[in-house]
Amino acid sequence: MAARKTYDEINQKIKEGNAVVVTADEVIDIVAEKGVREAAKYVDVVTTATFGPMCSTGAFMNFGHADPPIRMTNVLLNNVPAYAGLAAVDAYIGATEASLDKGINYGGAHVICDLVDGKSIRLSASSPGTDCYPRKNIETWINLDDVNEAYLYNPRNAYQNYSAATNTSDRPLYTYMGILKPGMGNVHYCTSGQLNPLLNDPHYRTIGIGTRIFLAGAQGFVSWMGTQFSSGRKRNAKGLPDAPGGTLAVSGDLRSMTTEFLKPAVFKDYGISMFVGIGVPIPILDEEVMSCVSVSDKDIFTTIEDYSVKRRDKPSLGTVSYEELRSGIITLQGRKIPTAPITSLHKSRQIAELLKQEIEKGEFEITKPVQSFPLNKTLKSLEVKSKEGR
Amino acid sequence: MKTKWLLTFPPELTGEPVTYTLIKNFNLKINILKASIDLNVSGNLLVLADGNKNEIDSALAWLGNTGVIVHPGDSQIVWNDALCVHCGACTAICPTKALSLDPSSWMVAFEGEKCLECGHCVPACPIGAISNNNGLHHA
């Protein structure tokens, strides 16, 4: 008999406290021991996770109305500009926005984390003044309790694979992949590999719009496909892309988050980013889903790009498995080169374990996507045109 | 016992054979980790000194009398375990594996004895968990 389960059946087991939940690390040995078919019957949910710098991160806020009210423009939060081209007291603060006085040493990511930590934030805004919103200036303090809403809305997180980075030039490069030493002095890689959410669900069978996720300690949701979603990328025999593939847009309430899983990151001479902790449960609906979550680092490959080539398309210097990257040293063009991750596997594992415990305790239900992602979406480039037209 | 010293030389002592004396008179095994010193200009020498407690103590007393300033300590690079998120971004930057990732826990560990105090890890940490208190100037 084929091992098939529905979302309802799995949720019923979660409610009863009988669900078998394991992490995407643990499931590898279970499948090796029992085989896909028996493992699919035995395991109900596999937890995946990642904790890495994700620049496309930010938060929407609604400040509430002052008296007299103001239609805010030029909004500053602790002197970091927020986008307010929305309704009167709505704003979006992006993680990478830098402070007007402190530069990249303090930015949107820091404001978001200060809010989550319960700190007060200086709000300044101005306005031309209108009949309905007469106030022209406001200076005040806000905190997470004062505002109406404050929620993360991250347009692109949790990349399904990402190219590793090196530098063939003769000077160090300061990048969002960290410091790349000259003369291929190091290779930096990100994604949590065999623990990465979309690498465990390569064809987006269970992860889609509406999927409930762990987002920086809160229960959040996948709200859309992430920007630069590239599901049509060439796949290997395991169905995995060896370059950036799918992405997730995610949202969740800042009030339920913790800065243990949300941290500002400052990359020297690059700018601000944000470490975001994401966990995604994968319900084991059948053997195919089980086969996908049994993927291990030796099956996942990524390309190594030369960041010294200052072009959109950087040349690939080769392909390498995550198992090799994790060994701490790889051979590239006949040379041994040290490797280092940018994504914290330690934190990723913590998240997968925490999510597992929440599901085991019946505190976290799995959700069927309300809409699946497209399977053949390709990436477009921005062409510099000399005149308008198609 | 092994101990790490940062020795700061005032300009008038840069011509003195201090390392020779430490080896010859105090029987210390001296391993020079980093040197940034020119004749008649204030400079720094980072050394690992290996000897018994008496030899180390006598050498320290002698250094104090010469006018060479000794900054003792395991390492002047400070890795803040409480802030670290264990991403690993510092580990391939470190030339001596003083900062490394444990292959089973995937947590960062810092071994001060291996540290050359080059300071490259300080800007490599996106969290700001590594700081440099050694006063050496880095390019």
mmCIF file of N, CA and C in Angstrom, chain A residues 286-352:
data_model
loop_
_atom_site.group_PDB
_atom_site.id
_atom_site.type_symbol
_atom_site.label_atom_id
_atom_site.label_comp_id
_atom_site.label_asym_id
_atom_site.label_seq_id
_atom_site.Cartn_x
_atom_site.Cartn_y
_atom_site.Cartn_z
ATOM 1 N N ASP A 286 3.458 11.859 0.682
ATOM 2 C CA ASP A 286 3.647 10.599 -0.040
ATOM 3 C C ASP A 286 5.144 10.315 -0.215
ATOM 4 N N GLU A 287 5.430 9.273 -0.928
ATOM 5 C CA GLU A 287 6.826 8.849 -1.076
ATOM 6 C C GLU A 287 7.652 9.858 -1.860
ATOM 7 N N GLU A 288 7.027 10.528 -2.792
ATOM 8 C CA GLU A 288 7.780 11.503 -3.584
ATOM 9 C C GLU A 288 8.280 12.652 -2.697
ATOM 10 N N VAL A 289 7.379 13.144 -1.816
ATOM 11 C CA VAL A 289 7.787 14.211 -0.890
ATOM 12 C C VAL A 289 8.905 13.698 0.018
ATOM 13 N N MET A 290 8.762 12.460 0.479
ATOM 14 C CA MET A 290 9.783 11.882 1.360
ATOM 15 C C MET A 290 11.125 11.747 0.638
ATOM 16 N N SER A 291 11.054 11.338 -0.602
ATOM 17 C CA SER A 291 12.290 11.187 -1.367
ATOM 18 C C SER A 291 13.011 12.537 -1.478
ATOM 19 N N CYS A 292 12.222 13.607 -1.692
ATOM 20 C CA CYS A 292 12.827 14.944 -1.829
ATOM 21 C C CYS A 292 13.470 15.423 -0.527
ATOM 22 N N VAL A 293 12.820 15.176 0.614
ATOM 23 C CA VAL A 293 13.392 15.686 1.877
ATOM 24 C C VAL A 293 14.586 14.865 2.354
ATOM 25 N N SER A 294 14.830 13.738 1.699
ATOM 26 C CA SER A 294 15.986 12.936 2.121
ATOM 27 C C SER A 294 17.275 13.417 1.455
ATOM 28 N N VAL A 295 17.192 14.524 0.735
ATOM 29 C CA VAL A 295 18.365 15.061 0.041
ATOM 30 C C VAL A 295 19.476 15.400 1.054
ATOM 31 N N SER A 296 20.715 15.128 0.665
ATOM 32 C CA SER A 296 21.813 15.462 1.577
ATOM 33 C C SER A 296 22.843 16.332 0.852
ATOM 34 N N ASP A 297 23.755 16.913 1.635
ATOM 35 C CA ASP A 297 24.710 17.879 1.099
ATOM 36 C C ASP A 297 25.510 17.337 -0.090
ATOM 37 N N LYS A 298 25.697 16.025 -0.121
ATOM 38 C CA LYS A 298 26.494 15.472 -1.242
ATOM 39 C C LYS A 298 25.723 15.520 -2.563
ATOM 40 N N ASP A 299 24.384 15.635 -2.486
ATOM 41 C CA ASP A 299 23.550 15.687 -3.702
ATOM 42 C C ASP A 299 23.310 17.119 -4.183
ATOM 43 N N ILE A 300 23.653 18.103 -3.372
ATOM 44 C CA ILE A 300 23.334 19.494 -3.697
ATOM 45 C C ILE A 300 24.612 20.173 -4.213
ATOM 46 N N PHE A 301 24.510 20.728 -5.388
ATOM 47 C CA PHE A 301 25.673 21.370 -6.010
ATOM 48 C C PHE A 301 25.399 22.857 -6.215
ATOM 49 N N THR A 302 26.450 23.626 -6.216
ATOM 50 C CA THR A 302 26.300 25.040 -6.548
ATOM 51 C C THR A 302 27.498 25.493 -7.383
ATOM 52 N N THR A 303 27.282 26.557 -8.135
ATOM 53 C CA THR A 303 28.368 27.083 -8.958
ATOM 54 C C THR A 303 29.223 28.036 -8.119
ATOM 55 N N ILE A 304 30.460 28.183 -8.506
ATOM 56 C CA ILE A 304 31.346 29.151 -7.842
ATOM 57 C C ILE A 304 31.550 30.306 -8.811
ATOM 58 N N GLU A 305 31.164 31.497 -8.389
ATOM 59 C CA GLU A 305 31.274 32.654 -9.273
ATOM 60 C C GLU A 305 32.453 33.543 -8.866
ATOM 61 N N ASP A 306 33.037 34.166 -9.894
ATOM 62 C CA ASP A 306 34.160 35.072 -9.676
ATOM 63 C C ASP A 306 33.620 36.496 -9.507
ATOM 64 N N TYR A 307 33.627 36.969 -8.249
ATOM 65 C CA TYR A 307 33.055 38.287 -7.957
ATOM 66 C C TYR A 307 33.942 39.442 -8.415
ATOM 67 N N SER A 308 35.153 39.121 -8.918
ATOM 68 C CA SER A 308 36.004 40.223 -9.377
ATOM 69 C C SER A 308 35.573 40.706 -10.760
ATOM 70 N N VAL A 309 34.714 39.947 -11.438
ATOM 71 C CA VAL A 309 34.208 40.379 -12.737
ATOM 72 C C VAL A 309 32.971 41.244 -12.478
ATOM 73 N N LYS A 310 33.108 42.504 -12.765
ATOM 74 C CA LYS A 310 32.074 43.456 -12.352
ATOM 75 C C LYS A 310 30.960 43.547 -13.390
ATOM 76 N N ARG A 311 30.365 42.424 -13.673
ATOM 77 C CA ARG A 311 29.285 42.341 -14.648
ATOM 78 C C ARG A 311 28.105 41.619 -14.023
ATOM 79 N N ARG A 312 26.930 41.753 -14.689
ATOM 80 C CA ARG A 312 25.734 41.065 -14.196
ATOM 81 C C ARG A 312 25.985 39.561 -14.142
ATOM 82 N N ASP A 313 26.479 39.031 -15.237
ATOM 83 C CA ASP A 313 26.744 37.599 -15.289
ATOM 84 C C ASP A 313 28.213 37.358 -14.980
ATOM 85 N N LYS A 314 28.455 36.808 -13.828
ATOM 86 C CA LYS A 314 29.831 36.538 -13.424
ATOM 87 C C LYS A 314 30.223 35.153 -13.922
ATOM 88 N N PRO A 315 31.476 35.006 -14.373
ATOM 89 C CA PRO A 315 31.863 33.694 -14.888
ATOM 90 C C PRO A 315 31.875 32.628 -13.796
ATOM 91 N N SER A 316 31.457 31.441 -14.184
ATOM 92 C CA SER A 316 31.494 30.322 -13.253
ATOM 93 C C SER A 316 32.869 29.680 -13.324
ATOM 94 N N LEU A 317 33.448 29.404 -12.155
ATOM 95 C CA LEU A 317 34.767 28.770 -12.116
ATOM 96 C C LEU A 317 34.656 27.270 -11.876
ATOM 97 N N GLY A 318 33.413 26.811 -11.710
ATOM 98 C CA GLY A 318 33.238 25.382 -11.481
ATOM 99 C C GLY A 318 32.012 25.122 -10.632
ATOM 100 N N THR A 319 31.754 23.848 -10.408
ATOM 101 C CA THR A 319 30.604 23.433 -9.609
ATOM 102 C C THR A 319 31.123 22.586 -8.463
ATOM 103 N N VAL A 320 30.465 22.729 -7.310
ATOM 104 C CA VAL A 320 30.975 22.060 -6.114
ATOM 105 C C VAL A 320 29.773 21.598 -5.281
ATOM 106 N N SER A 321 29.925 20.510 -4.550
ATOM 107 C CA SER A 321 28.814 20.055 -3.706
ATOM 108 C C SER A 321 28.896 20.734 -2.339
ATOM 109 N N TYR A 322 27.763 20.778 -1.653
ATOM 110 C CA TYR A 322 27.771 21.338 -0.294
ATOM 111 C C TYR A 322 28.601 20.476 0.648
ATOM 112 N N GLU A 323 28.671 19.174 0.354
ATOM 113 C CA GLU A 323 29.508 18.312 1.188
ATOM 114 C C GLU A 323 30.969 18.775 1.106
ATOM 115 N N GLU A 324 31.410 19.093 -0.119
ATOM 116 C CA GLU A 324 32.789 19.586 -0.282
ATOM 117 C C GLU A 324 32.957 20.944 0.388
ATOM 118 N N LEU A 325 31.971 21.840 0.198
ATOM 119 C CA LEU A 325 32.054 23.173 0.817
ATOM 120 C C LEU A 325 32.126 23.043 2.332
ATOM 121 N N ARG A 326 31.326 22.130 2.883
ATOM 122 C CA ARG A 326 31.292 21.953 4.339
ATOM 123 C C ARG A 326 32.591 21.373 4.891
ATOM 124 N N SER A 327 33.398 20.742 4.038
ATOM 125 C CA SER A 327 34.646 20.139 4.526
ATOM 126 C C SER A 327 35.658 21.213 4.928
ATOM 127 N N GLY A 328 35.420 22.466 4.519
ATOM 128 C CA GLY A 328 36.313 23.554 4.908
ATOM 129 C C GLY A 328 37.397 23.836 3.894
ATOM 130 N N ILE A 329 37.537 22.961 2.912
ATOM 131 C CA ILE A 329 38.561 23.194 1.883
ATOM 132 C C ILE A 329 38.103 22.526 0.582
ATOM 133 N N ILE A 330 38.251 23.237 -0.522
ATOM 134 C CA ILE A 330 37.913 22.632 -1.810
ATOM 135 C C ILE A 330 39.095 22.788 -2.755
ATOM 136 N N THR A 331 39.096 21.978 -3.796
ATOM 137 C CA THR A 331 40.140 22.122 -4.823
ATOM 138 C C THR A 331 39.514 22.806 -6.022
ATOM 139 N N LEU A 332 40.089 23.943 -6.390
ATOM 140 C CA LEU A 332 39.571 24.704 -7.523
ATOM 141 C C LEU A 332 40.756 25.084 -8.399
ATOM 142 N N GLN A 333 40.673 24.713 -9.655
ATOM 143 C CA GLN A 333 41.757 24.952 -10.604
ATOM 144 C C GLN A 333 43.090 24.457 -10.036
ATOM 145 N N GLY A 334 43.040 23.281 -9.442
ATOM 146 C CA GLY A 334 44.253 22.643 -8.934
ATOM 147 C C GLY A 334 44.781 23.201 -7.623
ATOM 148 N N ARG A 335 44.051 24.159 -7.050
ATOM 149 C CA ARG A 335 44.523 24.746 -5.792
ATOM 150 C C ARG A 335 43.569 24.442 -4.657
ATOM 151 N N LYS A 336 44.113 24.286 -3.460
ATOM 152 C CA LYS A 336 43.271 24.057 -2.290
ATOM 153 C C LYS A 336 42.878 25.415 -1.705
ATOM 154 N N ILE A 337 41.568 25.627 -1.568
ATOM 155 C CA ILE A 337 41.072 26.930 -1.128
ATOM 156 C C ILE A 337 40.144 26.754 0.074
ATOM 157 N N PRO A 338 40.391 27.527 1.143
ATOM 158 C CA PRO A 338 39.512 27.404 2.308
ATOM 159 C C PRO A 338 38.102 27.936 2.012
ATOM 160 N N THR A 339 37.102 27.295 2.586
ATOM 161 C CA THR A 339 35.717 27.711 2.384
ATOM 162 C C THR A 339 35.122 28.148 3.719
ATOM 163 N N ALA A 340 34.121 29.008 3.648
ATOM 164 C CA ALA A 340 33.403 29.398 4.865
ATOM 165 C C ALA A 340 31.974 29.743 4.503
ATOM 166 N N PRO A 341 31.038 29.402 5.391
ATOM 167 C CA PRO A 341 29.638 29.758 5.152
ATOM 168 C C PRO A 341 29.340 31.171 5.619
ATOM 169 N N ILE A 342 28.263 31.719 5.086
ATOM 170 C CA ILE A 342 27.736 33.007 5.545
ATOM 171 C C ILE A 342 26.424 32.758 6.301
ATOM 172 N N THR A 343 25.785 31.645 5.952
ATOM 173 C CA THR A 343 24.567 31.220 6.650
ATOM 174 C C THR A 343 24.978 30.396 7.864
ATOM 175 N N SER A 344 24.346 30.663 9.003
ATOM 176 C CA SER A 344 24.698 29.933 10.217
ATOM 177 C C SER A 344 23.972 28.593 10.245
ATOM 178 N N LEU A 345 24.736 27.507 10.109
ATOM 179 C CA LEU A 345 24.125 26.185 10.205
ATOM 180 C C LEU A 345 23.703 25.904 11.645
ATOM 181 N N HIS A 346 24.474 26.423 12.589
ATOM 182 C CA HIS A 346 24.125 26.237 14.001
ATOM 183 C C HIS A 346 22.743 26.815 14.303
ATOM 184 N N LYS A 347 22.514 28.054 13.870
ATOM 185 C CA LYS A 347 21.210 28.693 14.116
ATOM 186 C C LYS A 347 20.113 28.005 13.297
ATOM 187 N N SER A 348 20.438 27.608 12.058
ATOM 188 C CA SER A 348 19.447 26.930 11.220
ATOM 189 C C SER A 348 18.965 25.661 11.920
ATOM 190 N N ARG A 349 19.926 24.919 12.484
ATOM 191 C CA ARG A 349 19.557 23.688 13.199
ATOM 192 C C ARG A 349 18.691 23.979 14.422
ATOM 193 N N GLN A 350 19.043 25.063 15.123
ATOM 194 C CA GLN A 350 18.233 25.457 16.289
ATOM 195 C C GLN A 350 16.786 25.699 15.875
ATOM 196 N N ILE A 351 16.611 26.381 14.742
ATOM 197 C CA ILE A 351 15.266 26.710 14.272
ATOM 198 C C ILE A 351 14.511 25.440 13.870
ATOM 199 N N ALA A 352 15.185 24.545 13.126
ATOM 200 C CA ALA A 352 14.538 23.288 12.723
ATOM 201 C C ALA A 352 14.111 22.505 13.960
#
